[in-house]
Coordinates of C-alpha atoms in Angstrom, one line a residue:
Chain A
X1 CA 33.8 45.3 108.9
X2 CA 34.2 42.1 106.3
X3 CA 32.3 42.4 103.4
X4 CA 31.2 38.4 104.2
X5 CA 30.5 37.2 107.5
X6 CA 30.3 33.7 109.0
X7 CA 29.0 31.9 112.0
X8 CA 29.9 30.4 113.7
X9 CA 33.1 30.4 113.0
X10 CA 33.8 26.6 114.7
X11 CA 31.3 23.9 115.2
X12 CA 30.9 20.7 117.1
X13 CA 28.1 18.0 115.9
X14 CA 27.0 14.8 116.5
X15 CA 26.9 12.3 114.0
X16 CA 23.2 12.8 112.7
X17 CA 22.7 16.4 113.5
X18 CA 21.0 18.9 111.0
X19 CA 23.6 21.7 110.9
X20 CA 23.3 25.0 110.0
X21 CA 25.9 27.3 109.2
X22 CA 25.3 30.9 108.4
X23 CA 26.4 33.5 105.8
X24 CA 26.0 37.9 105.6
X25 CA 26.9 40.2 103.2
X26 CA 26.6 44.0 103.2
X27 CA 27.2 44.5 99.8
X28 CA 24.6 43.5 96.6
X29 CA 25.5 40.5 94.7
X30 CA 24.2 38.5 91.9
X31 CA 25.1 35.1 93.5
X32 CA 26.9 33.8 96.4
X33 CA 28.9 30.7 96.2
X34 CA 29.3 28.1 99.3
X35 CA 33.2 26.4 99.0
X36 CA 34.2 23.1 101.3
X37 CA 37.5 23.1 102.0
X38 CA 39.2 19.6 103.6
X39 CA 42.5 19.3 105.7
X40 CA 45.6 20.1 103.1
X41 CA 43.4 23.0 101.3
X42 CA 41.7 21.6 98.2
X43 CA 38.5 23.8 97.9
X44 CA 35.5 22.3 96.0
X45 CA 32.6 24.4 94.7
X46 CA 29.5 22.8 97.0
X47 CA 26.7 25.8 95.2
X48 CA 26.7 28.8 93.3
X49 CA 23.1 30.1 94.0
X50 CA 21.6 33.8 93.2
X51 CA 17.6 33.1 94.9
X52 CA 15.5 30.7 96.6
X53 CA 17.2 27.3 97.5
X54 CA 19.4 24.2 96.1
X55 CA 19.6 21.2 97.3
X56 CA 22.7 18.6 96.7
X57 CA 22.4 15.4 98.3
X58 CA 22.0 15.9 102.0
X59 CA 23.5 19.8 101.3
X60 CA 20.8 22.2 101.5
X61 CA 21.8 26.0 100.4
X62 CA 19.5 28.7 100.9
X63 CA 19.8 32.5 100.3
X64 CA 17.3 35.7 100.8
X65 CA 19.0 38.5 98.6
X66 CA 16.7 41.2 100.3
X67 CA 18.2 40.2 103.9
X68 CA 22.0 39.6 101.8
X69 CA 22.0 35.9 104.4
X70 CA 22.5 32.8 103.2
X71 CA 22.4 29.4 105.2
X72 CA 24.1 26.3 104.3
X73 CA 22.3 23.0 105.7
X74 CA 23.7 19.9 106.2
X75 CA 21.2 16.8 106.9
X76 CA 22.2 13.5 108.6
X77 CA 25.4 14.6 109.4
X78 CA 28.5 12.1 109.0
X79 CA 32.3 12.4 110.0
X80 CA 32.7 12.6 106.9
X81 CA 31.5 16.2 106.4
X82 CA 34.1 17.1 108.6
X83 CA 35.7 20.5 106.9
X84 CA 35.6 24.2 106.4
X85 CA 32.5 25.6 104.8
X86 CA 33.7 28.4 103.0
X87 CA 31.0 31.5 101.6
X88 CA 32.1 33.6 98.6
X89 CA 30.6 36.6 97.0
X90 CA 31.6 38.2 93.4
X91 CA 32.8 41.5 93.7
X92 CA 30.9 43.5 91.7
X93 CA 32.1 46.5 89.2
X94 CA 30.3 48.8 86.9
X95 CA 29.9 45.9 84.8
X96 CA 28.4 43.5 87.1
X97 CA 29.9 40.5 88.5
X98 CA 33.5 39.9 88.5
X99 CA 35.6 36.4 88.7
X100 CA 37.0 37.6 91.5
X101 CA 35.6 36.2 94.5
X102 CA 35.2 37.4 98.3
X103 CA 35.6 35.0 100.9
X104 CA 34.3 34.6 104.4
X105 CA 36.6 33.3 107.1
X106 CA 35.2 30.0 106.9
X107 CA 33.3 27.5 109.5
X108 CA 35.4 25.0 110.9
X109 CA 32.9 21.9 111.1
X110 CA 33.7 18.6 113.1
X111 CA 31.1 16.1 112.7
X112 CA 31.5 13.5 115.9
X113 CA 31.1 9.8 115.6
Chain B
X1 CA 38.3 16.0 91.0
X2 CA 38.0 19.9 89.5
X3 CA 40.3 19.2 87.0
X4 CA 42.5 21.8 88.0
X5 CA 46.3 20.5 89.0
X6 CA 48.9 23.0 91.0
X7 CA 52.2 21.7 91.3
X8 CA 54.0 21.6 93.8
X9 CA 52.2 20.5 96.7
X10 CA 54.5 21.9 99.3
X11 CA 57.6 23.8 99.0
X12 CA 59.9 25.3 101.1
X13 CA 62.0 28.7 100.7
X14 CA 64.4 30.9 102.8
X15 CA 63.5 34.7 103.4
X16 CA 64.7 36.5 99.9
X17 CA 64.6 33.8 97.7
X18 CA 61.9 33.5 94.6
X19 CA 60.0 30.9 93.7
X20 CA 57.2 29.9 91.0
X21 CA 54.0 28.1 91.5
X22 CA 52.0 26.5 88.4
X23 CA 48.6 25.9 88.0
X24 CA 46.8 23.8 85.0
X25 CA 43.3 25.2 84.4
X26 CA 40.6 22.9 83.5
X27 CA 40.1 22.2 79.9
X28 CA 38.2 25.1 78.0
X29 CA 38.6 27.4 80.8
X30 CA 40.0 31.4 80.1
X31 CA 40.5 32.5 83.1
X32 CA 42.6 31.7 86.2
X33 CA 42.5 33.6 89.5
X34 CA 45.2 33.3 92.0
X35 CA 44.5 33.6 96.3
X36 CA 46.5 33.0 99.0
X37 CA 45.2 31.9 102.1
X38 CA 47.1 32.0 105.9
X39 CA 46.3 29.8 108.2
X40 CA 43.1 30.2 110.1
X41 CA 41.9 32.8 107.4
X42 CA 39.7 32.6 104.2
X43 CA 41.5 33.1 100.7
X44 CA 42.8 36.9 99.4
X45 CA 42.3 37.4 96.1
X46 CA 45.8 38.3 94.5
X47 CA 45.6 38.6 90.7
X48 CA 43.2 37.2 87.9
X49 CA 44.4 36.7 84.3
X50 CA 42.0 36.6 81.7
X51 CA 43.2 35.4 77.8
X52 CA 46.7 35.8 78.8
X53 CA 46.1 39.8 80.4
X54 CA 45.9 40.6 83.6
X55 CA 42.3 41.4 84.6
X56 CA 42.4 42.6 87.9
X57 CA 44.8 42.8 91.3
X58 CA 44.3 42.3 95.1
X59 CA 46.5 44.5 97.5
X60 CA 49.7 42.3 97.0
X61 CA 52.4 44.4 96.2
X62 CA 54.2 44.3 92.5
X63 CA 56.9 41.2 94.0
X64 CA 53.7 39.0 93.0
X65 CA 53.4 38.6 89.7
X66 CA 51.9 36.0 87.1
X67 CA 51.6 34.8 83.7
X68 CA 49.1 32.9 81.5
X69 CA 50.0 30.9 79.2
X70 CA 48.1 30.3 75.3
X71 CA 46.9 27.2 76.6
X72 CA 45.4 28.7 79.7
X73 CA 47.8 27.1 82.2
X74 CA 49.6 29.7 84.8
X75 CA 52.4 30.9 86.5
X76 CA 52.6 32.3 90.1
X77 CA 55.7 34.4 90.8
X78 CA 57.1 35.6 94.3
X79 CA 60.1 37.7 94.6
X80 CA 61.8 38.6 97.5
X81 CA 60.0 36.2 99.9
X82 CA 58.8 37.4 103.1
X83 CA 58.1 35.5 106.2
X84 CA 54.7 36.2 106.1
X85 CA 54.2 35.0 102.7
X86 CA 54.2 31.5 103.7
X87 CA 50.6 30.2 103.1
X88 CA 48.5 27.9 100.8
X89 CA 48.2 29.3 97.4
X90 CA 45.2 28.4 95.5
X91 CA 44.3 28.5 92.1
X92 CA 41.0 28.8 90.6
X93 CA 39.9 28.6 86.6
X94 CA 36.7 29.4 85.3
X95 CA 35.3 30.3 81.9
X96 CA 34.4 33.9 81.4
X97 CA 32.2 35.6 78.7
X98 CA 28.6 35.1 77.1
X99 CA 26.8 32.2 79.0
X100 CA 29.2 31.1 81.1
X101 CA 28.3 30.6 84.7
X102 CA 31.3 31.8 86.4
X103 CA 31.6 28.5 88.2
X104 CA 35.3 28.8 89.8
X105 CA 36.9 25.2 90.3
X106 CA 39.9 25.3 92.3
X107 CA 43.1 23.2 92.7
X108 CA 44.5 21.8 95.6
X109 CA 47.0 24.3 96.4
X110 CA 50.4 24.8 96.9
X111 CA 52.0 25.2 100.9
X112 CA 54.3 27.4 100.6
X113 CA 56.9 27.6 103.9
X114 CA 59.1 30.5 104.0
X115 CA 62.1 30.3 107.0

C-alpha cells in the first residue's frame, strides 16, 4: 500500500467547474504539501499546509490531520489549470520532519473549454 | 520561476554510458534533493545533500551518485545507464535548519532517454 494516495487519478472538467481532488496518508505528518506539475515536468509548490485550510487565488487547500485527507479545490476552473496535481508528505524520522518528500502518483487534470 | 535552473533539458544516452546532470539551487538555499520520476508515476526520492554531505538515500543503487558543491549548486551522476533509467530527473532546493519552512522549490527537470 502507498504511503500517499490520490483520486482520482485522471479528471475531465468543464471550464467553470469547482474541482476537487483528493489526498490520504497512513502515516503522521507535520504538513503535507500540494505540487502542480505542467507538460515537460516543471513542478511548482501550489501549498505547504499542516491544519485547517489555505487559500491561493481560486486554489483552495484543505487538510484534517486526525482523518490523514487532504483536498485540493480548484474554483472557476480554466484550461489553464490543465496539469498534474501532485500531493507530498515529509517522511518523518526520530527527529521529525525530513526534506525528503513522499509523493502521490499525481491527478491528471484537463480543464475543457 | 523557483529560481532553481537544471541543465540540460533533455539528453540522450546509450545503455552503459554515464552521464551528469546539474542543478543550481536558489540563492541561500542548503539543501538540494534529487527524484526521478517515470512516466505516468509520481517522483522517487534518490538522494538529499545537505552542506555538501549526503543526508539521506532512496533505494537507487550506489551507480547514482551526487555531489554538492560550496556554493550549493549540484551534481547528479549515473553510471552504467540502464534502460529503465530513462526518466525526468528533478531537483529540489530548500533551506534547512532553525526557522526555516522546508518549502522545496523545484527545477524544471532534466529528460533523460536511455537507448
Amino acid at each position: 500500500k502507498n504511503e500517499v494516495e490520490q483520486s482520482p487519478q485522471n479528471l475531465t472538467a468543464q471550464e467553470g467547474e469547482f474541482i476537487t481532488i483528493n489526498c490520504s496518508y497512513s502515516v503522521g505528518i507535520s504538513a503535507l504539501h500540494w505540487l502542480q506539475q505542467h507538460p515537460g515536468g516543471g513542478i511548482v509548490s501550489l501549498f505547504m499546509l499542516s491544519s485547517g485550510k489555505k487559500k491561493h487565488g481560486r486554489l483552495i487547500a484543505t487538510i484534517n490531520i486526525q482523518e490523514k485527507h487532504s483536498s485540493l479545490h480548484i474554483t472557476a476552473s480554466h484550461p489553464r489549470d490543465s496539469a498534474v496535481y501532485i500531493c507530498a508528505i515529509p517522511q518523518m524520522n526520530y527527529g521529525g520532519a525530513t526534506n525528503k518528500l513522499i509523493f502521490g502518483t499525481g491527478t491528471l487534470l484537463a480543464v475543457q473549454p | 520561476e523557483t529560481g532553481v535552473t537544471q541543465s540540460p533539458t533533455h539528453l540522450i544516452k546509450t545503455r552503459g554510458q554515464q552521464v551528469t546532470l546539474r542543478c543550481s539551487s536558489q540563492s541561500g538555499h542548503n539543501t538540494v534533493s534529487w527524484y526521478q520520476q517515470a512516466l505516468g508515476q509520481g517522483p522517487q526520492f534518490i538522494f538529499q545533500y545537505y552542506r555538501e554531505e549526503e543526508n539521506g538515500r532512496g533505494n537507487f543503487p550506489p551507480r547514482f551518485s551526487g555531489l554538492q558543491f560550496p556554493n550549493y549548486s549540484s551534481e547528479l551522476n549515473v553510471n552504467a545507464l540502464e534502460l529503465d533509467d530513462s526518466a525526468l530527473y528533478l531537483c529540489a532546493s530548500s533551506k534547512f535548519g532553525q526557522g526555516a519552512k522546508n518549502i522545496q522549490y523545484f527545477g524544471a527537470g532534466t529528460r533523460l532517454s536511455v537507448l
